[in-house]
Short mmCIF file of N, CA, C and O in Angstrom, two decimals:
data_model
loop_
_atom_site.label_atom_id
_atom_site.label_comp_id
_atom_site.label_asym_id
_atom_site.label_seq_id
_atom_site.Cartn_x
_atom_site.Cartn_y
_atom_site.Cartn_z
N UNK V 33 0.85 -1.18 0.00
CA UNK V 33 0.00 0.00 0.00
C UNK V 33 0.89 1.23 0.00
O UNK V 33 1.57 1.60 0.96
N UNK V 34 0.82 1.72 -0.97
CA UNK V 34 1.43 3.73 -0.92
C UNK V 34 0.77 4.38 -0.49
O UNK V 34 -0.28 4.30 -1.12
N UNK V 35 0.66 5.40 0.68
CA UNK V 35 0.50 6.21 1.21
C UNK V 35 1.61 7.38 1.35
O UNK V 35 2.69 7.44 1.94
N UNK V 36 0.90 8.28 0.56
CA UNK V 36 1.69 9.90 0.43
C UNK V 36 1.29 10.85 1.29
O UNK V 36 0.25 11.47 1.03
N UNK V 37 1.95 11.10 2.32
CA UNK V 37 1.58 12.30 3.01
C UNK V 37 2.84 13.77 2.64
O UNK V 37 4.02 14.08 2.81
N UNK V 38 1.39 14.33 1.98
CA UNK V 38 2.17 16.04 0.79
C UNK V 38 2.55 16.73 1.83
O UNK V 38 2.11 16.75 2.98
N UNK V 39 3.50 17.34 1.30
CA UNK V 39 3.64 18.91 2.25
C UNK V 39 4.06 18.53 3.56
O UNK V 39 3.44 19.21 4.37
N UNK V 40 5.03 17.54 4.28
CA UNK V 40 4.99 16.44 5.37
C UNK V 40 5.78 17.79 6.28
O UNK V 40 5.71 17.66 7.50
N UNK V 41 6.56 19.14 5.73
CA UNK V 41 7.54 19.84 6.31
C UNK V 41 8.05 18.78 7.64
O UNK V 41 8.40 17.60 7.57
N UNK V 42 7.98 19.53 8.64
CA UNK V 42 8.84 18.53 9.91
C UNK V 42 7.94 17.56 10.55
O UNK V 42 8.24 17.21 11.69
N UNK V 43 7.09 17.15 10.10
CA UNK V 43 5.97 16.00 10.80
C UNK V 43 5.76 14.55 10.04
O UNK V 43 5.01 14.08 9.18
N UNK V 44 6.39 14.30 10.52
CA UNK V 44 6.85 12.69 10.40
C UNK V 44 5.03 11.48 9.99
O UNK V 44 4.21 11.97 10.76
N UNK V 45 4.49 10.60 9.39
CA UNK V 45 4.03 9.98 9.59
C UNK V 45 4.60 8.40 9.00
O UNK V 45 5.01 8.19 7.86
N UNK V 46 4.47 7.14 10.38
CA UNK V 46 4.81 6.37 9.93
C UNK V 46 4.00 5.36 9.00
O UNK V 46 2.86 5.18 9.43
N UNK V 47 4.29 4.72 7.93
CA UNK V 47 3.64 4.07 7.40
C UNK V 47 3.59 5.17 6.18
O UNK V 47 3.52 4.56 5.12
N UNK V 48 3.59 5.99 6.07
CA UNK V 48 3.88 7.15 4.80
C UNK V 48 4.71 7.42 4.28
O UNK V 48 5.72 7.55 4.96
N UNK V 49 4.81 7.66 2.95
CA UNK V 49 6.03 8.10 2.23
C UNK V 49 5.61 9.89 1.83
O UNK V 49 4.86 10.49 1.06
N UNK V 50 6.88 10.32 3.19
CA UNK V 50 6.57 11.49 3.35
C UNK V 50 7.24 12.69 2.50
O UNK V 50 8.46 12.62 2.37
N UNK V 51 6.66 13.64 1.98
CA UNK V 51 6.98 14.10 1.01
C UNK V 51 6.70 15.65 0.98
O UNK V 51 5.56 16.11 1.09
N UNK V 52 7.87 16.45 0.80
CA UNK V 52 8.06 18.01 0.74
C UNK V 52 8.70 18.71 -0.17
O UNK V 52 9.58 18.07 -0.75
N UNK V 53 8.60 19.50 -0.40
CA UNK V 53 9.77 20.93 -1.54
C UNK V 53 10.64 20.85 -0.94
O UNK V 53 11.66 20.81 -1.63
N UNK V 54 10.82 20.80 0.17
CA UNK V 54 12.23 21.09 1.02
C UNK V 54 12.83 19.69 1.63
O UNK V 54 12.16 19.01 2.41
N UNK V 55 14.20 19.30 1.18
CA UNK V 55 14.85 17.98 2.43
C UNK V 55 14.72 18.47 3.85
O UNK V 55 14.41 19.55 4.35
N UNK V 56 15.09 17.25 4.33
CA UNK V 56 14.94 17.50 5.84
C UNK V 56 14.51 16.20 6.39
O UNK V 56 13.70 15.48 5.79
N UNK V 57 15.14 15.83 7.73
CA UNK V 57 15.38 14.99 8.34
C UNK V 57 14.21 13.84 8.27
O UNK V 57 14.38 12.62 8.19
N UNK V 58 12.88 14.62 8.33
CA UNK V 58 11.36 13.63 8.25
C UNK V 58 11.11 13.13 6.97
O UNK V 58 10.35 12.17 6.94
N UNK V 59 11.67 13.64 5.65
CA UNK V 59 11.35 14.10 4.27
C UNK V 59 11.62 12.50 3.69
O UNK V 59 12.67 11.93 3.97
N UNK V 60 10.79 11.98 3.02
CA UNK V 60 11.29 10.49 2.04
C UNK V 60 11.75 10.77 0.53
O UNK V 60 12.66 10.32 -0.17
N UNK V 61 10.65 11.76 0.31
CA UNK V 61 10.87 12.39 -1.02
C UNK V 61 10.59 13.83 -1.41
O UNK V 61 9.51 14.36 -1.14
N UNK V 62 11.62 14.52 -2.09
CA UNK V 62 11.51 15.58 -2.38
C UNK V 62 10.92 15.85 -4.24
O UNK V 62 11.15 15.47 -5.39
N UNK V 63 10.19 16.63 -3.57
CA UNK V 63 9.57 17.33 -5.27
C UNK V 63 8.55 18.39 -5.27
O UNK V 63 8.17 18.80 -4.18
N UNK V 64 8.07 18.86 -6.28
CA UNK V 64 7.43 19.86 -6.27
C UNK V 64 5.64 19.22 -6.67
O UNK V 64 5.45 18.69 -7.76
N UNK V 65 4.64 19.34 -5.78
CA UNK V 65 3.24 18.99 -6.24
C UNK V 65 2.66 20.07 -7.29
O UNK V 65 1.76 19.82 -8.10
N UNK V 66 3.19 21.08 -7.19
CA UNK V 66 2.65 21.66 -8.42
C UNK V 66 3.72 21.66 -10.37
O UNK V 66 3.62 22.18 -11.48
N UNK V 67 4.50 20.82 -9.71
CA UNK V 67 4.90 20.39 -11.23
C UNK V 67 4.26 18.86 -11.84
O UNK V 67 3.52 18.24 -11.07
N UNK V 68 4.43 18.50 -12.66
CA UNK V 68 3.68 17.25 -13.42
C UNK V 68 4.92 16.69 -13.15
O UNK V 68 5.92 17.26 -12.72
N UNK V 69 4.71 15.26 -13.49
CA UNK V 69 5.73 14.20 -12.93
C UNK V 69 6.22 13.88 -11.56
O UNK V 69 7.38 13.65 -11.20
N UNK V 70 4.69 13.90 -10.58
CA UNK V 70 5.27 13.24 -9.82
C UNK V 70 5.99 12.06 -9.53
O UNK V 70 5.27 11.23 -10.10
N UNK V 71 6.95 11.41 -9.02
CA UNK V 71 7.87 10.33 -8.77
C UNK V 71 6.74 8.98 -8.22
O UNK V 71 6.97 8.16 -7.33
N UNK V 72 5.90 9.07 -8.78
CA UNK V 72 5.20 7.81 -8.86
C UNK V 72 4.28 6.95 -9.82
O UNK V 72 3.25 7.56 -10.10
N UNK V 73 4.34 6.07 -10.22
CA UNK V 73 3.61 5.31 -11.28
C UNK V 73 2.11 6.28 -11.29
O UNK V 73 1.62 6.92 -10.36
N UNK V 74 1.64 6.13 -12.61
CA UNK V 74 0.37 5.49 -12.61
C UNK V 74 -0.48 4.64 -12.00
O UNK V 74 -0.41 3.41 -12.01
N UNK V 75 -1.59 5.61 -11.25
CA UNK V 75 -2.96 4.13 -10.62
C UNK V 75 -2.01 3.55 -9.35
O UNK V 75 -2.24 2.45 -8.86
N UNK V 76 -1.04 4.33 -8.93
CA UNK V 76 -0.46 3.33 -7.51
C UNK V 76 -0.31 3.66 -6.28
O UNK V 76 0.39 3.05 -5.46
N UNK V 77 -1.10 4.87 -6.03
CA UNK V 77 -1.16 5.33 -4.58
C UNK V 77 -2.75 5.03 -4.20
O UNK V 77 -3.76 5.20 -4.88
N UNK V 78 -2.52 4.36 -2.39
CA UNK V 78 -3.59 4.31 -2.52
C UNK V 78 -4.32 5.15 -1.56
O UNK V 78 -5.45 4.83 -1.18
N UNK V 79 -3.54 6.51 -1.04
CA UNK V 79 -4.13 7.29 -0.19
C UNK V 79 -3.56 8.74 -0.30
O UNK V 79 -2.35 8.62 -0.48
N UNK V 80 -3.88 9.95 -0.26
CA UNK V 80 -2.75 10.88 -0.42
C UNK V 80 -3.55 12.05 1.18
O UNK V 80 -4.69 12.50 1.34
N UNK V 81 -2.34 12.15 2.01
CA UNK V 81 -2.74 13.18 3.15
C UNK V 81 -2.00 14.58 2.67
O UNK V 81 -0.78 14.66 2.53
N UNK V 82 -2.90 15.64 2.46
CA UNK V 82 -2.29 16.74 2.55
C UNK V 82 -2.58 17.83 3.26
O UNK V 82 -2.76 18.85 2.60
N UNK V 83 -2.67 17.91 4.48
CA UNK V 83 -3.16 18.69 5.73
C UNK V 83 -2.27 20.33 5.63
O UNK V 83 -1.04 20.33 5.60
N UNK V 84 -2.89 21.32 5.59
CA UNK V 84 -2.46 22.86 5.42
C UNK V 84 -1.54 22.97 4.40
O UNK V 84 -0.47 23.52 4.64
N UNK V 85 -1.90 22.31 2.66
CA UNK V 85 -0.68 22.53 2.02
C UNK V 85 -1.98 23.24 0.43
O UNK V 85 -1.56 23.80 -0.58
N UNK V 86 -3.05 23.04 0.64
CA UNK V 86 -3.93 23.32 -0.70
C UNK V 86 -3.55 25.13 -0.27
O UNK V 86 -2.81 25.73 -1.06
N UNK V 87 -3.96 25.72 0.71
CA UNK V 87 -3.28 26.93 0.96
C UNK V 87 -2.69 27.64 0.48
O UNK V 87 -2.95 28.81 0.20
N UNK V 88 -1.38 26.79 0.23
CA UNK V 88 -0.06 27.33 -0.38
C UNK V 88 0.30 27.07 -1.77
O UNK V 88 1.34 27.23 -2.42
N UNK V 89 -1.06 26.56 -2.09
CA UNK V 89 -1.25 26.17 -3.91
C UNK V 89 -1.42 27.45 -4.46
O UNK V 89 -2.34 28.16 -4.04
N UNK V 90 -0.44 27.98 -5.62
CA UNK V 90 -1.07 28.53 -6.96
C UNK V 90 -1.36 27.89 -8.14
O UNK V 90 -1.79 28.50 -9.13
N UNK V 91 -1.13 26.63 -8.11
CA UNK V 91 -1.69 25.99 -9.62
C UNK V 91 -2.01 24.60 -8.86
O UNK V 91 -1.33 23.67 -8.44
N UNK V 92 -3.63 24.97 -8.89
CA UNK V 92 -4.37 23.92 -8.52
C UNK V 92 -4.36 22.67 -9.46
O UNK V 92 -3.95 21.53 -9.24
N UNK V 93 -4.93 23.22 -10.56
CA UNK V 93 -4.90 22.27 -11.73
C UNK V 93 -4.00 21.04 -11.54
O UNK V 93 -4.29 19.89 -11.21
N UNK V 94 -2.43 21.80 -11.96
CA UNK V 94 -1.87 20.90 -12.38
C UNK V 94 -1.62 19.48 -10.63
O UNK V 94 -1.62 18.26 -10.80
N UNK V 95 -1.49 20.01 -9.52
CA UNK V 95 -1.66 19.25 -8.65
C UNK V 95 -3.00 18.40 -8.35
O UNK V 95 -2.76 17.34 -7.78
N UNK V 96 -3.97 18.57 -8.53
CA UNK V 96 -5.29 17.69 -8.48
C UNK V 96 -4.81 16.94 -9.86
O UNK V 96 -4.47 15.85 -9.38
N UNK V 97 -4.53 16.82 -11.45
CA UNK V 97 -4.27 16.39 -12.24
C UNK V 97 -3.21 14.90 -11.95
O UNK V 97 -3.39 13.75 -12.37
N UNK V 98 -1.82 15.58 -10.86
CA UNK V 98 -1.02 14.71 -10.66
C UNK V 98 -1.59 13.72 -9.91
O UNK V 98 -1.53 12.55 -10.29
N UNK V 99 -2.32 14.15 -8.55
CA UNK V 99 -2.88 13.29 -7.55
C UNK V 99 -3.97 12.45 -8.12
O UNK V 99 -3.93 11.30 -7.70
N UNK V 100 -5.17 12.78 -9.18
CA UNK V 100 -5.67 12.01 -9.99
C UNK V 100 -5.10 10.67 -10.64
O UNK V 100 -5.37 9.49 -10.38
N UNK V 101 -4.17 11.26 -11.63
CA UNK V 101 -2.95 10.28 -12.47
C UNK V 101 -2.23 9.18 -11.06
O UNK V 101 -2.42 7.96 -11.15
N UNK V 102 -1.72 9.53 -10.28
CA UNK V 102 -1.37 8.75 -8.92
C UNK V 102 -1.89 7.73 -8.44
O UNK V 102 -1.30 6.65 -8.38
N UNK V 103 -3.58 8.00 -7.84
CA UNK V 103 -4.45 7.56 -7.27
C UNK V 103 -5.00 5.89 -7.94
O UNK V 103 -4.85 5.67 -9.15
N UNK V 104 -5.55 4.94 -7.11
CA UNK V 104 -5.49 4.33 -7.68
C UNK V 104 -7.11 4.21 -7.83
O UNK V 104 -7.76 4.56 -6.85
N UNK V 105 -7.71 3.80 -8.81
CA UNK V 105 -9.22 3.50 -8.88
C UNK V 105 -9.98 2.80 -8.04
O UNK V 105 -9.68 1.63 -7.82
N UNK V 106 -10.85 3.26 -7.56
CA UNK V 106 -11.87 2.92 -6.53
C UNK V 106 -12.61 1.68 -6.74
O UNK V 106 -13.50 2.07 -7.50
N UNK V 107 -12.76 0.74 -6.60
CA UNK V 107 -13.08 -0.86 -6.92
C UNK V 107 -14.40 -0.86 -6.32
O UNK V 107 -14.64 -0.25 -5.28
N UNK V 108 -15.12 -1.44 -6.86
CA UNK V 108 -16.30 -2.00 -6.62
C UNK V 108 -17.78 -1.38 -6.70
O UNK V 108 -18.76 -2.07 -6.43
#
């Protein structure tokens, strides 16, 4: 199971692949959510936490687009 928690700055969750703009000690992966290409397949996440980070969005689009493309399809 992939679980992405966005925007993780210094707050750690375990069981998440935690993920920020900035390195840093809590950080699994660094990248930008408002560029395309996030660092994950197609259809293979199966949860995404992003707690106080839509906020600090100026290009919504292209981040709901990535997290879409990410996500994996809802069964049943």
């Amino acid at each position: 199971m992939i679980r992405l928690h966005l925007g993780c700055g210094r707050s750690r969750l375990n069981g998440w692949i935690n993920c920020d703009l900035f390195p840093g000690d809590n950080v699994d992966r660094v990248f930008d959510v408002q560029q395309g290409g996030w660092p994950f397949p197609d259809n293979s996440v199966n949860e995404i936490y992003a707690s106080h980070l839509l906020e600090h969005l100026t290009d919504f689009e292209t981040f709901f687009a990535e997290a879409w493309r990410v996500m994996k399809p809802l069964s049943g």
